[in-house]
Structures are given as C-alpha cells and as structure tokens.
PDB file of C-alpha atoms in Angstrom:
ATOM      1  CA  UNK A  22     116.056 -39.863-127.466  1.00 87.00           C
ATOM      2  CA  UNK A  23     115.301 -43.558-126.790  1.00 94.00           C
ATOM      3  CA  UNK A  24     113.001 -45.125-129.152  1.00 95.00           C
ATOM      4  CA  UNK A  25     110.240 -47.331-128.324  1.00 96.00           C
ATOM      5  CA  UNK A  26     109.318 -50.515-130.271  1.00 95.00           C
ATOM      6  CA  UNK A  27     105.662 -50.945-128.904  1.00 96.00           C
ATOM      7  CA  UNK A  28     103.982 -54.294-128.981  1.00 95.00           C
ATOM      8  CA  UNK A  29     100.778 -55.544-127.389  1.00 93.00           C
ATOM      9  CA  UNK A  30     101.457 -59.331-128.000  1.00 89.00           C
ATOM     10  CA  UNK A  31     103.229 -60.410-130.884  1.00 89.00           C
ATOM     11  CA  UNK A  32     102.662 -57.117-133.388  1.00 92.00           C
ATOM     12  CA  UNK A  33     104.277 -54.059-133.335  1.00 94.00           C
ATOM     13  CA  UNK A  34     102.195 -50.833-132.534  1.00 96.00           C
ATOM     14  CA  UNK A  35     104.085 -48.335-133.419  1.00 97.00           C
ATOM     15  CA  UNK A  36     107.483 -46.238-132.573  1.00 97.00           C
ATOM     16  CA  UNK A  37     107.081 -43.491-129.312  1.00 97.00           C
ATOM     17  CA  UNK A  38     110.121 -41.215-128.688  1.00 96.00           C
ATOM     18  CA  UNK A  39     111.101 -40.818-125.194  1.00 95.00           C
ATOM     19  CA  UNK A  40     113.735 -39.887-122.926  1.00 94.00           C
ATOM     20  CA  UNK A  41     115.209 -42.858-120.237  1.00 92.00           C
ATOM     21  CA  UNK A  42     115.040 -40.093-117.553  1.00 94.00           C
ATOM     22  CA  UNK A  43     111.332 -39.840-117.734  1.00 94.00           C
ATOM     23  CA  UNK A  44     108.731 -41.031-115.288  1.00 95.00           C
ATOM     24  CA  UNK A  45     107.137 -44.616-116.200  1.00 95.00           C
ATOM     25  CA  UNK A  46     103.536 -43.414-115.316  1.00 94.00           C
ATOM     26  CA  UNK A  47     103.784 -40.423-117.628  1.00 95.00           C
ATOM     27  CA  UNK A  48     105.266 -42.792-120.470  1.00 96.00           C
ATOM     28  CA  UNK A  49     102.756 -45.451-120.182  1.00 96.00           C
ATOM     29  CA  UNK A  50      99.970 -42.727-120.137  1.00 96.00           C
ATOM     30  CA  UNK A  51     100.840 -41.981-123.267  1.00 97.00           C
ATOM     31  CA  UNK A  52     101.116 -45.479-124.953  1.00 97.00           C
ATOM     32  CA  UNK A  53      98.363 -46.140-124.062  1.00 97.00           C
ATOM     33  CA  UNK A  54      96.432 -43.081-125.366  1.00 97.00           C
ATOM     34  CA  UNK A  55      98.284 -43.534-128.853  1.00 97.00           C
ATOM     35  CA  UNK A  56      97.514 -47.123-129.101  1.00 97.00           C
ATOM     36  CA  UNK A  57      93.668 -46.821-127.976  1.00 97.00           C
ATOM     37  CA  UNK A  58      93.843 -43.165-130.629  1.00 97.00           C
ATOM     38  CA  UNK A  59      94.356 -45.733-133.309  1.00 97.00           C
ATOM     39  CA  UNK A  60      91.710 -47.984-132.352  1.00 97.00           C
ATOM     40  CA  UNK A  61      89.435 -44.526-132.327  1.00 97.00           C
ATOM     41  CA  UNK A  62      90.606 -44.115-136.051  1.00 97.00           C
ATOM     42  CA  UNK A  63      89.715 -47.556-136.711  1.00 97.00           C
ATOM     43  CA  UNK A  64      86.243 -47.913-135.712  1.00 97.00           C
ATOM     44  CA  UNK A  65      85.372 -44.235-137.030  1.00 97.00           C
ATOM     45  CA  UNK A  66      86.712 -45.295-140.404  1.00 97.00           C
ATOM     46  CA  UNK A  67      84.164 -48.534-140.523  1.00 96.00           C
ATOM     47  CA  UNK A  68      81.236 -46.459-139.322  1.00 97.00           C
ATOM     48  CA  UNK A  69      81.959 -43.364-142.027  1.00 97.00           C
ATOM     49  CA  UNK A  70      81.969 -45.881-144.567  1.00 97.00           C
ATOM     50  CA  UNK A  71      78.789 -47.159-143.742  1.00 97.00           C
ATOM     51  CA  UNK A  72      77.604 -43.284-143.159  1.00 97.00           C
ATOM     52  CA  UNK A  73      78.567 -42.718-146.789  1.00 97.00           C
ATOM     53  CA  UNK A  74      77.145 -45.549-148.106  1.00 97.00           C
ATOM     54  CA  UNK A  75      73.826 -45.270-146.136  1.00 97.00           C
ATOM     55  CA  UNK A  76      73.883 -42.021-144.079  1.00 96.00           C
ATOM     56  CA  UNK A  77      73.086 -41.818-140.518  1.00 97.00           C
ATOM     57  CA  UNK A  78      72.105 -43.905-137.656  1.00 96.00           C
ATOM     58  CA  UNK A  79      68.345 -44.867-136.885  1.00 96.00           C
ATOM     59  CA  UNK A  80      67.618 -44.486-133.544  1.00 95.00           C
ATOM     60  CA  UNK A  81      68.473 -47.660-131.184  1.00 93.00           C
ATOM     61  CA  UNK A  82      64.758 -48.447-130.888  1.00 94.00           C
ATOM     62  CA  UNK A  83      64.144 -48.577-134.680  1.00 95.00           C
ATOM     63  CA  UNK A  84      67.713 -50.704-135.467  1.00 94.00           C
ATOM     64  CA  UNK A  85      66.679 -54.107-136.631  1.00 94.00           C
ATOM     65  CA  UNK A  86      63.376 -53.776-137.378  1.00 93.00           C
ATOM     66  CA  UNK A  87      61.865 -54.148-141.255  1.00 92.00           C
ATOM     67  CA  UNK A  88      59.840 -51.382-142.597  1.00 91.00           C
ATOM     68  CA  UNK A  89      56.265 -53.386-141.818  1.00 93.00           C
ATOM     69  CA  UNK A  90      57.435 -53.635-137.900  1.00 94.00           C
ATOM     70  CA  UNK A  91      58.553 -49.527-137.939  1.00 92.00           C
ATOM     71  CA  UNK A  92      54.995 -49.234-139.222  1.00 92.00           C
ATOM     72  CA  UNK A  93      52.763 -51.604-136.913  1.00 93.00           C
ATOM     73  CA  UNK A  94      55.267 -49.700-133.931  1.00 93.00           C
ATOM     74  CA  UNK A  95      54.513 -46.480-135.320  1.00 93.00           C
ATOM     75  CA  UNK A  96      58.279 -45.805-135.201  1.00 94.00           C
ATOM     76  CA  UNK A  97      59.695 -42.866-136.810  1.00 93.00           C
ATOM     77  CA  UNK A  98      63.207 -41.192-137.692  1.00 93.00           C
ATOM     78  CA  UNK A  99      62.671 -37.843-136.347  1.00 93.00           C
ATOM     79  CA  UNK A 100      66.703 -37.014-137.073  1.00 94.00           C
ATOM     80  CA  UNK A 101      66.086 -37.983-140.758  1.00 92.00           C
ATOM     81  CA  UNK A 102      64.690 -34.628-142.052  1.00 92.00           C
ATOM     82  CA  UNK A 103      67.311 -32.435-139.659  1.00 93.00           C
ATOM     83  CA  UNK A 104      70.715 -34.041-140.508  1.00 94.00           C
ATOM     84  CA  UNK A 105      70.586 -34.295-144.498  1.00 95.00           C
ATOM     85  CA  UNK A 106      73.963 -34.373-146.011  1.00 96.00           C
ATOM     86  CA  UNK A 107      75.271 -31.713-148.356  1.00 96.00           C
ATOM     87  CA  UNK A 108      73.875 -31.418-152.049  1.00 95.00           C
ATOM     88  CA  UNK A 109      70.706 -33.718-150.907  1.00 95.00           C
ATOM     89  CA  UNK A 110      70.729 -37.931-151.199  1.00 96.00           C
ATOM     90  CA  UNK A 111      69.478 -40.851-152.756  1.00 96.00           C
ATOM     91  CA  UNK A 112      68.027 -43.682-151.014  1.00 96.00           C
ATOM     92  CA  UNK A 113      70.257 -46.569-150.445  1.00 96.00           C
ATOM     93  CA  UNK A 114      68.423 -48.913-148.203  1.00 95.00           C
ATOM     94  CA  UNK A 115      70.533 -50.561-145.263  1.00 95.00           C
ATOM     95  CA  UNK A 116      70.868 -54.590-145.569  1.00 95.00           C
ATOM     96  CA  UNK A 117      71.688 -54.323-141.852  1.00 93.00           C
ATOM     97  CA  UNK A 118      68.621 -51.930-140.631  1.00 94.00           C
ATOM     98  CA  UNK A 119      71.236 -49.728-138.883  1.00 95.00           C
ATOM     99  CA  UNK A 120      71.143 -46.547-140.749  1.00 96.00           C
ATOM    100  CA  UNK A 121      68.524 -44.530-142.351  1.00 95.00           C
ATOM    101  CA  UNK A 122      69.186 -45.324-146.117  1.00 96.00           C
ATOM    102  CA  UNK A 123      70.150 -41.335-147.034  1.00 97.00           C
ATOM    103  CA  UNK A 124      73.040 -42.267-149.164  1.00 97.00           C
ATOM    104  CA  UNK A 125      75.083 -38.566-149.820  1.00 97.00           C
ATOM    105  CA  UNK A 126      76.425 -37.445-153.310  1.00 97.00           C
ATOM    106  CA  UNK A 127      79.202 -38.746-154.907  1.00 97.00           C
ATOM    107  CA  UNK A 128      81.214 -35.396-154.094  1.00 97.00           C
ATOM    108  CA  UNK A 129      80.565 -35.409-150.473  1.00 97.00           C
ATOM    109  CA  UNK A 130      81.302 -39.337-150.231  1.00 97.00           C
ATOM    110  CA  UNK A 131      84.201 -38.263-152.023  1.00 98.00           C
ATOM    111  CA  UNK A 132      85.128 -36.101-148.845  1.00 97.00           C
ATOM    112  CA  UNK A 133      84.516 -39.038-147.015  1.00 98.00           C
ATOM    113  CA  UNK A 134      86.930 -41.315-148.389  1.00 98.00           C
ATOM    114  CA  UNK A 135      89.575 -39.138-148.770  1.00 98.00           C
ATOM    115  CA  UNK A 136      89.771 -37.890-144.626  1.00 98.00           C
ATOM    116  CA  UNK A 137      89.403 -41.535-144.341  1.00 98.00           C
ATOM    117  CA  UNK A 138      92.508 -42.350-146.534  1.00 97.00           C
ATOM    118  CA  UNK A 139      94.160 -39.920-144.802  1.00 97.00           C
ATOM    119  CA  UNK A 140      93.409 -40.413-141.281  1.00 97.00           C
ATOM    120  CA  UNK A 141      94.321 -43.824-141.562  1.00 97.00           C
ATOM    121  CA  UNK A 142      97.842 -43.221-143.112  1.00 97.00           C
ATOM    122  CA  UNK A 143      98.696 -41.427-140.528  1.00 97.00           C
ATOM    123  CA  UNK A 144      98.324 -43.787-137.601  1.00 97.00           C
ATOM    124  CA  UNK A 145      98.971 -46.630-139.850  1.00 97.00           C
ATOM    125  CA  UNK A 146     101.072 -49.922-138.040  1.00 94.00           C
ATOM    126  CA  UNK A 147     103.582 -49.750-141.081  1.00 94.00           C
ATOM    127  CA  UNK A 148     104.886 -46.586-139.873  1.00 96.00           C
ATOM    128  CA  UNK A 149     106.703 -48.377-137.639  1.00 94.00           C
ATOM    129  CA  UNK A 150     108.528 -50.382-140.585  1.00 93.00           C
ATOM    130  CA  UNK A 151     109.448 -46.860-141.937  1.00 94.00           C
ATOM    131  CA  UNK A 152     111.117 -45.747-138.676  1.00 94.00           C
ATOM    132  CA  UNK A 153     108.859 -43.313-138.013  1.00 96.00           C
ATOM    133  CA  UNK A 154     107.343 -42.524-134.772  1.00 96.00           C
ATOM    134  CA  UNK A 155     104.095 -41.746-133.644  1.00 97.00           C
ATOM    135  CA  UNK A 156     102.866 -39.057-131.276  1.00 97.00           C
ATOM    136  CA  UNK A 157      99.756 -38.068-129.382  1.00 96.00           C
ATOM    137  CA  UNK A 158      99.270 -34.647-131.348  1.00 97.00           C
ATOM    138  CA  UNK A 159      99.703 -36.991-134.718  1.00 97.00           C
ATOM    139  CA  UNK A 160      96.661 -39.193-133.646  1.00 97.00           C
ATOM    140  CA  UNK A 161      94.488 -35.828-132.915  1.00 97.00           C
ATOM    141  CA  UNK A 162      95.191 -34.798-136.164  1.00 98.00           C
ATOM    142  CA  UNK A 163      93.785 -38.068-137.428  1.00 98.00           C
ATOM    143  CA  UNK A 164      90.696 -37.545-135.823  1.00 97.00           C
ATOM    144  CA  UNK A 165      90.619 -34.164-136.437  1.00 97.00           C
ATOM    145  CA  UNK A 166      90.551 -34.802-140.257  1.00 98.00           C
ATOM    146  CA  UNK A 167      87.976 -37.034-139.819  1.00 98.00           C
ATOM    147  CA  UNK A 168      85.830 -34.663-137.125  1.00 97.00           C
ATOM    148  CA  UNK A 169      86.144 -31.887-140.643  1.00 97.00           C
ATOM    149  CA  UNK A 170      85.088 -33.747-142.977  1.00 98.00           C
ATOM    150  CA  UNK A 171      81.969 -35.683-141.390  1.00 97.00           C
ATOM    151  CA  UNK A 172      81.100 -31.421-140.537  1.00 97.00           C
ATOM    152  CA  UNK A 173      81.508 -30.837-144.427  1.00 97.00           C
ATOM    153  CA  UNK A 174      78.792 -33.555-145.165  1.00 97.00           C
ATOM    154  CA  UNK A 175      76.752 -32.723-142.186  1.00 97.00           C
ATOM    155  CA  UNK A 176      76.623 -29.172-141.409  1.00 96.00           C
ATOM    156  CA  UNK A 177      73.550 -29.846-138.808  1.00 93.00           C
ATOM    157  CA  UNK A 178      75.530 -32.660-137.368  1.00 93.00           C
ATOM    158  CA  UNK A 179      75.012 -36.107-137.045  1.00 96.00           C
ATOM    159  CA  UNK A 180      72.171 -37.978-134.535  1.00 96.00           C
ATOM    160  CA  UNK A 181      73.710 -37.842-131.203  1.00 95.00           C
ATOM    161  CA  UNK A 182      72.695 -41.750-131.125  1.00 95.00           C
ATOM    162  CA  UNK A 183      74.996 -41.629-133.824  1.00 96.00           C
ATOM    163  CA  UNK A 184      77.965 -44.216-133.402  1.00 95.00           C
ATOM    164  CA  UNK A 185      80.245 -41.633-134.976  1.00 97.00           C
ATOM    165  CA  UNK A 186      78.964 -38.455-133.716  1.00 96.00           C
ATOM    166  CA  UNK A 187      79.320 -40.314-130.240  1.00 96.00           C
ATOM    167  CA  UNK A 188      83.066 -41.586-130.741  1.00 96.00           C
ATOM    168  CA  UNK A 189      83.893 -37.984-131.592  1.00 96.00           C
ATOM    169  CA  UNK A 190      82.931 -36.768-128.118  1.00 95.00           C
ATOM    170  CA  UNK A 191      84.321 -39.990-126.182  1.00 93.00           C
ATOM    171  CA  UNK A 192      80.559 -41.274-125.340  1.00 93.00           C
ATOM    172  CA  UNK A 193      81.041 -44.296-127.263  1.00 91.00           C
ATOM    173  CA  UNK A 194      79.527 -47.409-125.838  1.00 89.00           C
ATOM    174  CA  UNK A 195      81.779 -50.643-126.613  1.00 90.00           C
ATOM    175  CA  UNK A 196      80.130 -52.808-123.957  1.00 87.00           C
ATOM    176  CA  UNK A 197      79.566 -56.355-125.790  1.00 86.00           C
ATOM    177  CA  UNK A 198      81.665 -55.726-128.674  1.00 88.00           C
ATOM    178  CA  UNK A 199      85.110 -57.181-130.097  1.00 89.00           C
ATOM    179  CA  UNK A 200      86.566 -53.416-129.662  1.00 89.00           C
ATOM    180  CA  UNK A 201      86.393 -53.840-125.980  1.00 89.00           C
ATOM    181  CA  UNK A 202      88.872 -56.431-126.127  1.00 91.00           C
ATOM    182  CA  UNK A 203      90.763 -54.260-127.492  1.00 94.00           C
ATOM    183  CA  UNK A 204      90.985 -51.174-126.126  1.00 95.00           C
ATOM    184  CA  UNK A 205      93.465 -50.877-122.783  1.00 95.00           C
ATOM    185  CA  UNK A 206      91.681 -49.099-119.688  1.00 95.00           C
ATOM    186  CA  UNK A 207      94.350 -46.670-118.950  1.00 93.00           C
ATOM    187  CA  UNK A 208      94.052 -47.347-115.292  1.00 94.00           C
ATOM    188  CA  UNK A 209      94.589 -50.979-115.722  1.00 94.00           C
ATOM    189  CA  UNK A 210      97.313 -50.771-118.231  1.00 95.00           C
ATOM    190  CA  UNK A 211     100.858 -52.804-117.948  1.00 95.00           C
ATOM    191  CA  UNK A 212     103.840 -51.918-119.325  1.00 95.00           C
ATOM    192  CA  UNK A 213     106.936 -54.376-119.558  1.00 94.00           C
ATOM    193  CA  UNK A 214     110.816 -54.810-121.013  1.00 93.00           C
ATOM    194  CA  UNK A 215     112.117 -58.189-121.381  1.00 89.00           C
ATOM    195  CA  UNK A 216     110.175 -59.951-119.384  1.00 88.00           C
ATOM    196  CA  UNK A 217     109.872 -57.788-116.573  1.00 92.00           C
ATOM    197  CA  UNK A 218     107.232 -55.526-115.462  1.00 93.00           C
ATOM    198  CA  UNK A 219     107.954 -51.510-115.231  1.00 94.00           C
ATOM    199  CA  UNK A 220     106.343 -50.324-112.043  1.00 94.00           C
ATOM    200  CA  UNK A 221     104.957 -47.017-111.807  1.00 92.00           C
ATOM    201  CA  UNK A 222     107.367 -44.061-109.792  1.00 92.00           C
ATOM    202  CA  UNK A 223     110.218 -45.556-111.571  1.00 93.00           C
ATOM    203  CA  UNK A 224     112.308 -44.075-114.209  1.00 94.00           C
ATOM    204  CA  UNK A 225     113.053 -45.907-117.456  1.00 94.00           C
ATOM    205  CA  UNK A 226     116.541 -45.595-116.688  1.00 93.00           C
ATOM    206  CA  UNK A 227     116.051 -48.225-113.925  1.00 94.00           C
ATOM    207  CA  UNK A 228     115.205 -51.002-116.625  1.00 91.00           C
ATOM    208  CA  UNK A 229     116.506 -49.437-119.633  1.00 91.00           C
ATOM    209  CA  UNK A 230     120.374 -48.311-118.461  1.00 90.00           C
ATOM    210  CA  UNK A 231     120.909 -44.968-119.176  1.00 90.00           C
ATOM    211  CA  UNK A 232     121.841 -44.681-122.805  1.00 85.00           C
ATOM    212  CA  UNK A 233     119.558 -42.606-124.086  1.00 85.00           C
ATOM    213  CA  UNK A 234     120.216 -43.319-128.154  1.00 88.00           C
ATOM    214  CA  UNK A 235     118.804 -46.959-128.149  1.00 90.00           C
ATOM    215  CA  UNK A 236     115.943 -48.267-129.817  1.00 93.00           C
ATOM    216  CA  UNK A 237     113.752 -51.321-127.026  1.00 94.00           C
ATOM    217  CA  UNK A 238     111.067 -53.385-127.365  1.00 94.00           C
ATOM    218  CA  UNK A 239     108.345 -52.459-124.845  1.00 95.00           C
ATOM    219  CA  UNK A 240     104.957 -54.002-124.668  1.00 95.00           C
ATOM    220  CA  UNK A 241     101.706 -53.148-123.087  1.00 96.00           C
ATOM    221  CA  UNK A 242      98.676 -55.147-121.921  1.00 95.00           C
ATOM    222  CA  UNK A 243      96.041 -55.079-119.116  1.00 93.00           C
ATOM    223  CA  UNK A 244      95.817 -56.039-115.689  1.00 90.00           C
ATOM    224  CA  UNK A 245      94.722 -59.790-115.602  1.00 87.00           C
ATOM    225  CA  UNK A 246      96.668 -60.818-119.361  1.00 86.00           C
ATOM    226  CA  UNK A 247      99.575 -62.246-116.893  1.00 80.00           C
ATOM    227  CA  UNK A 248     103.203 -60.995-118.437  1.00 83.00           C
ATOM    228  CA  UNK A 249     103.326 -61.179-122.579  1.00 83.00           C
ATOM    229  CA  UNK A 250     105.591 -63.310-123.862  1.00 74.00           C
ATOM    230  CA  UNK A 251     109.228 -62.330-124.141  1.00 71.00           C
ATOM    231  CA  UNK A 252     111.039 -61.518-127.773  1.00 66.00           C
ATOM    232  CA  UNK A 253     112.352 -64.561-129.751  1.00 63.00           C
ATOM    233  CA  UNK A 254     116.293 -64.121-129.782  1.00 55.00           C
ATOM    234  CA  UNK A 255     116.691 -64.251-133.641  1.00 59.00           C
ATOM    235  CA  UNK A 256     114.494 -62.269-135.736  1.00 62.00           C
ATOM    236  CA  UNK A 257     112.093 -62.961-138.317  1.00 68.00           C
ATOM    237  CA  UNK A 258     114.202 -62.363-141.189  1.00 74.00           C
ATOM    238  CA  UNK A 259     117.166 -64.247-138.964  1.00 73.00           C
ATOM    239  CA  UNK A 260     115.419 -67.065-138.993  1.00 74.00           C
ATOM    240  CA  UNK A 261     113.645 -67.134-142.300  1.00 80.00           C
ATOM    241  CA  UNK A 262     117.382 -67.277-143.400  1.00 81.00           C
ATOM    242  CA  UNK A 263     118.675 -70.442-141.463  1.00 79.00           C
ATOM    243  CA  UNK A 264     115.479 -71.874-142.802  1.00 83.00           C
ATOM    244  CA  UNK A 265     116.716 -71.310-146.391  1.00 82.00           C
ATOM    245  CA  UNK A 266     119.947 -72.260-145.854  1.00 81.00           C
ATOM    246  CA  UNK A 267     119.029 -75.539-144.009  1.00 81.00           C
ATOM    247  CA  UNK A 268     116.852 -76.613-147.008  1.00 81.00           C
ATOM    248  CA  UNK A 269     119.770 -75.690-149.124  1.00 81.00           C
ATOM    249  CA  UNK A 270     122.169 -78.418-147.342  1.00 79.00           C
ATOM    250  CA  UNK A 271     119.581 -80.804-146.867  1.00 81.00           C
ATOM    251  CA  UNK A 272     118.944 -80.508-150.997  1.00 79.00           C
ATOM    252  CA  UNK A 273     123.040 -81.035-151.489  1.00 75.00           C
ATOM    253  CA  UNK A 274     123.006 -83.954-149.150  1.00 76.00           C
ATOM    254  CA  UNK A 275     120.529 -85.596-151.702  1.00 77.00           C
ATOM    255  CA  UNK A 276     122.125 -84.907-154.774  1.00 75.00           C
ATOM    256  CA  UNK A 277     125.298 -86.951-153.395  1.00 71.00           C
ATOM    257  CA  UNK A 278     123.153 -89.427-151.955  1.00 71.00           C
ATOM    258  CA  UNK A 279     121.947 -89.880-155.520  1.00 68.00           C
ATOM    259  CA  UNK A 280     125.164 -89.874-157.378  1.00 63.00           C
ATOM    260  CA  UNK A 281     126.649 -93.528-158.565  1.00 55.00           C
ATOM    261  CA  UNK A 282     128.800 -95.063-155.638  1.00 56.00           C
ATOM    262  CA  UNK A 283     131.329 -95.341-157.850  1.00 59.00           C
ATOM    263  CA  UNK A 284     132.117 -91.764-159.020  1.00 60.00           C
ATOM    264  CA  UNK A 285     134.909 -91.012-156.331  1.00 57.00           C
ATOM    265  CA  UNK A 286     137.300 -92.925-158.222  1.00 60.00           C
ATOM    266  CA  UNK A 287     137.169 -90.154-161.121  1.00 64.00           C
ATOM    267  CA  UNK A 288     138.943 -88.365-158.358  1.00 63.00           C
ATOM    268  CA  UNK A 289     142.529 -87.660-157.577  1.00 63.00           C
ATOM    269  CA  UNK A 290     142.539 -88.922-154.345  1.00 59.00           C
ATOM    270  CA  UNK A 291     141.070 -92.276-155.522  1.00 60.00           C
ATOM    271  CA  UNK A 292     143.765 -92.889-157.999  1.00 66.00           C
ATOM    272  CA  UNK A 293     146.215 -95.543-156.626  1.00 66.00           C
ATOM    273  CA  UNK A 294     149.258 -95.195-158.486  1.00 67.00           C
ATOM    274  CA  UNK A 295     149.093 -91.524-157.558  1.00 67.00           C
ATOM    275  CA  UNK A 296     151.222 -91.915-154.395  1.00 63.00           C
ATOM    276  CA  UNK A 297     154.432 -94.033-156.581  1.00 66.00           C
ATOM    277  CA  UNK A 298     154.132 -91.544-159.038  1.00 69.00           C
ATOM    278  CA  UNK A 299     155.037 -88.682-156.973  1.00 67.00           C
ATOM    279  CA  UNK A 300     157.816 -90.745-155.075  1.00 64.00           C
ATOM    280  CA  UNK A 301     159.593 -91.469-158.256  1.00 62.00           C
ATOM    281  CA  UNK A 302     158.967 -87.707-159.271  1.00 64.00           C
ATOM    282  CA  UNK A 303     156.735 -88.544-161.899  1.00 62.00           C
ATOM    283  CA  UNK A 304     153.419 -86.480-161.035  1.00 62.00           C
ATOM    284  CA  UNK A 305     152.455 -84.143-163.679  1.00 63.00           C
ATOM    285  CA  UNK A 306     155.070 -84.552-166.074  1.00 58.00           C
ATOM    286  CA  UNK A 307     154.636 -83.000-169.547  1.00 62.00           C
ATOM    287  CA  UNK A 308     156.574 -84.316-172.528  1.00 57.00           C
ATOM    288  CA  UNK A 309     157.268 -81.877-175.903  1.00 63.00           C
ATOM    289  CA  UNK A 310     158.618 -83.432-178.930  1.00 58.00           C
ATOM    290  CA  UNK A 311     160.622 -81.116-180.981  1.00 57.00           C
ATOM    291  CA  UNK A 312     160.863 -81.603-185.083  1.00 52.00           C
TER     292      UNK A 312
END
C-alpha cells in the first residue's frame, strides 16, 4: 500500500492508505471527506462545550437579545421545557445570548467531555507524526461517539435550530463563517504531487510510478487557490540542523578571532630552528644519565 502524506498548504492532514492502481476521482473523494470529517469533529466539539456549559440553542430569533428585549418581543423558548438534559439543570446564563442557560449535571457534562476527548483523539493531526493513518470509517466513529453521548444527555433530542443537532444530520449552515474557508466543496476539490495537478480518470500510477510501498506528499485545495506551493527539499529537522551547526562555526571563528595574534608561535610549526634540528637529526632527542 502507498501511503499518503496529506497537506492542504503547509500542515500535514493526516496519513490515507491507498493503492497506486486506484482511480484519482475515487482517491480524492475520499480526502476530501476525511479532511472535511475532521473539521465536522471540530466544530461539534466547540458547540458541545458550550451545550454543557449552557445547554441548548435559543431559537435564531431570540439569539442576541437581553432578557428586557425577549420580554417587550414577547419571545419565548418553546424547546426549553421539551429538551431538558438528564438528572435536571442549573441555570448558567449565556454571556453570548446563544443558548438557553440550562447548564446539565456534573455527571452528564462528564459524558460530554469524555466523547469529546475521545472523538478528538481519534482524528487528531498528530496521528500523522505517529505513522498512523486515518480512514473514513475512523472519522464516523468520531462522530458517532459524539452523536451517543449528546443522546445520553438529551434523550428528547436537541432543538432542530440546534447548531449541533443540525451538524449531526449535515444541515449545518456555514455561510459567513471562518469554517467555510475551510471546508473543501468536494466538487471543487484539487488534488496535486509535486507541483503538478492529478486530473481526474487517471490512475495514481501515472504520477506516482508504480511502486506501491512508498510513502508521497499529496496536497489538496479548491478550485480558484491556484497550485499550493511545492515541498522545501530539506526538511524541517534538516534544516534546523545546518542552522545549529552554522552558528557553531560562526561561534569558533570568533573565539580565534579573539585569541592574542601572537599565540601561533607556541606552535610547532612556528618554531624556527625546528627545520635544522631535524636535518642534523636532532628532533626529539631524549638524554638519560645513568649513576
């Protein structure tokens, strides 16, 4: 199996196992899934901490407004009384004015926290460090985790205004946010290798040779980002290196520039009756006295 180094820009993604006889299309379907899967995790984990800290989402024509302006409106929360978290809740009050203030119990933010630990371990960029690669299924999981335990706290469900309850079922609206910078449309998605673009119909094999035990750097972008830019010829560590031993010279180079012009002639070379000395047959001659 070849192994994939995926970038988008500068930072790897994570590691995809693949085969250099498979179809490009099918390959960069799949990148692109995984890498906008973790993105998914991402922005769940942010909301479910704010779930946990101050339970679910007001509706959109409520978010903003103080408790004197829900009043004079005659706003109200009619999903407050049907999605209560397990074991009851205490009122936290939300600074923002984006969820209801129905804080859960420790136990069931407990829950929370640890599907969110382990969601995000599991897509988590360092995996790629640690050789290990990541899969479609693996990024399910992820989500799945996280699907379980929001169902533990809410048994009635979330709000289906509800940012969470809304990323679950792909309805999420990113329109205006920093996420949709991020996130690749699938059907404007790039993939490239060294510099050059991989078309779709082709076969990795056609940039990639055919050995199939080989680990590439691949990256990914989106229709409009023009070509990334290609992989620096040393590494990191590589050049880190030449760095330290460059400062390393240029800190010897100092040291003799600092030493007394003088001090050669404590050395061999220097000494001038060296050269009659070993004519004559003199050089390094020891002399023992007896009793």
């Amino acid at each position: 199996m070849v192994v994939l180094q995926v970038k988008r820009g500068d930072e790897t993604l994570f590691l995809f196992e693949t085969s250099v006889g498979e179809k490009s299309d099918a390959v960069l379907r799949d990148l692109v899934a995984i890498y906008n899967g973790q993105l998914k995790v991402q922005r769940v984990c942010m909301e479910i901490e704010e779930l946990a800290e101050h339970g679910t989402m007001l509706p959109s024509e409520m978010i903003g407004l103080n408790d004197d302006q829900i009043e004079e409106l005659k706003l109200k929360d009619v999903w407050a009384d049907k999605c209560i978290p397990s074991g009851g809740f205490t009122f936290n009050k939300d600074p923002l004015q984006r969820r209801n203030g129905q804080q859960p119990t420790e136990a069931m933010r407990k829950v929370l926290a640890n599907a969110m630990t382990d969601a995000k371990g599991m897509v988590d960029r360092k995996l790629a460090k640690a050789s290990k690669a990541l899969t479609l299924k693996i990024v399910e999981e992820a989500l799945n985790i996280l699907r379980g335990a929001v169902t533990i706290v809410y048994p009635m469900q979330l709000p289906p205004h509800d940012t969470i309850r809304m990323e679950f079922v792909n309805q999420e609206d990113l329109a205006g946010t920093q996420a949709s910078k991020e996130v690749i449309e699938p059907s404007k998605a790039q993939l490239w290798f060294a510099g050059r673009q991989i078309f779709m119909g082709k076969t990795l094999s056609e940039y990639l040779g055919i050995n199939d035990k080989t680990k590439v750097v691949v990256k990914i972008n989106q229709l409009g980002e023009g070509p990334p830019g290609r992989e620096a010829v040393i590494s990191e560590q590589v050049r880190r290196q030449m760095m330290a031993e460059s400062f390393r010279r240029q800190e010897e180079l100092k040291k003799l520039e600092q030493d007394d012009d003088d001090e050669y002639l404590n050395s061999t070379w220097a000494d001038s009756g060296s050269l009659k000395r070993q004519a004559h047959g003199l050089e390094n001659v020891r002399f023992r006295f007896g009793k």
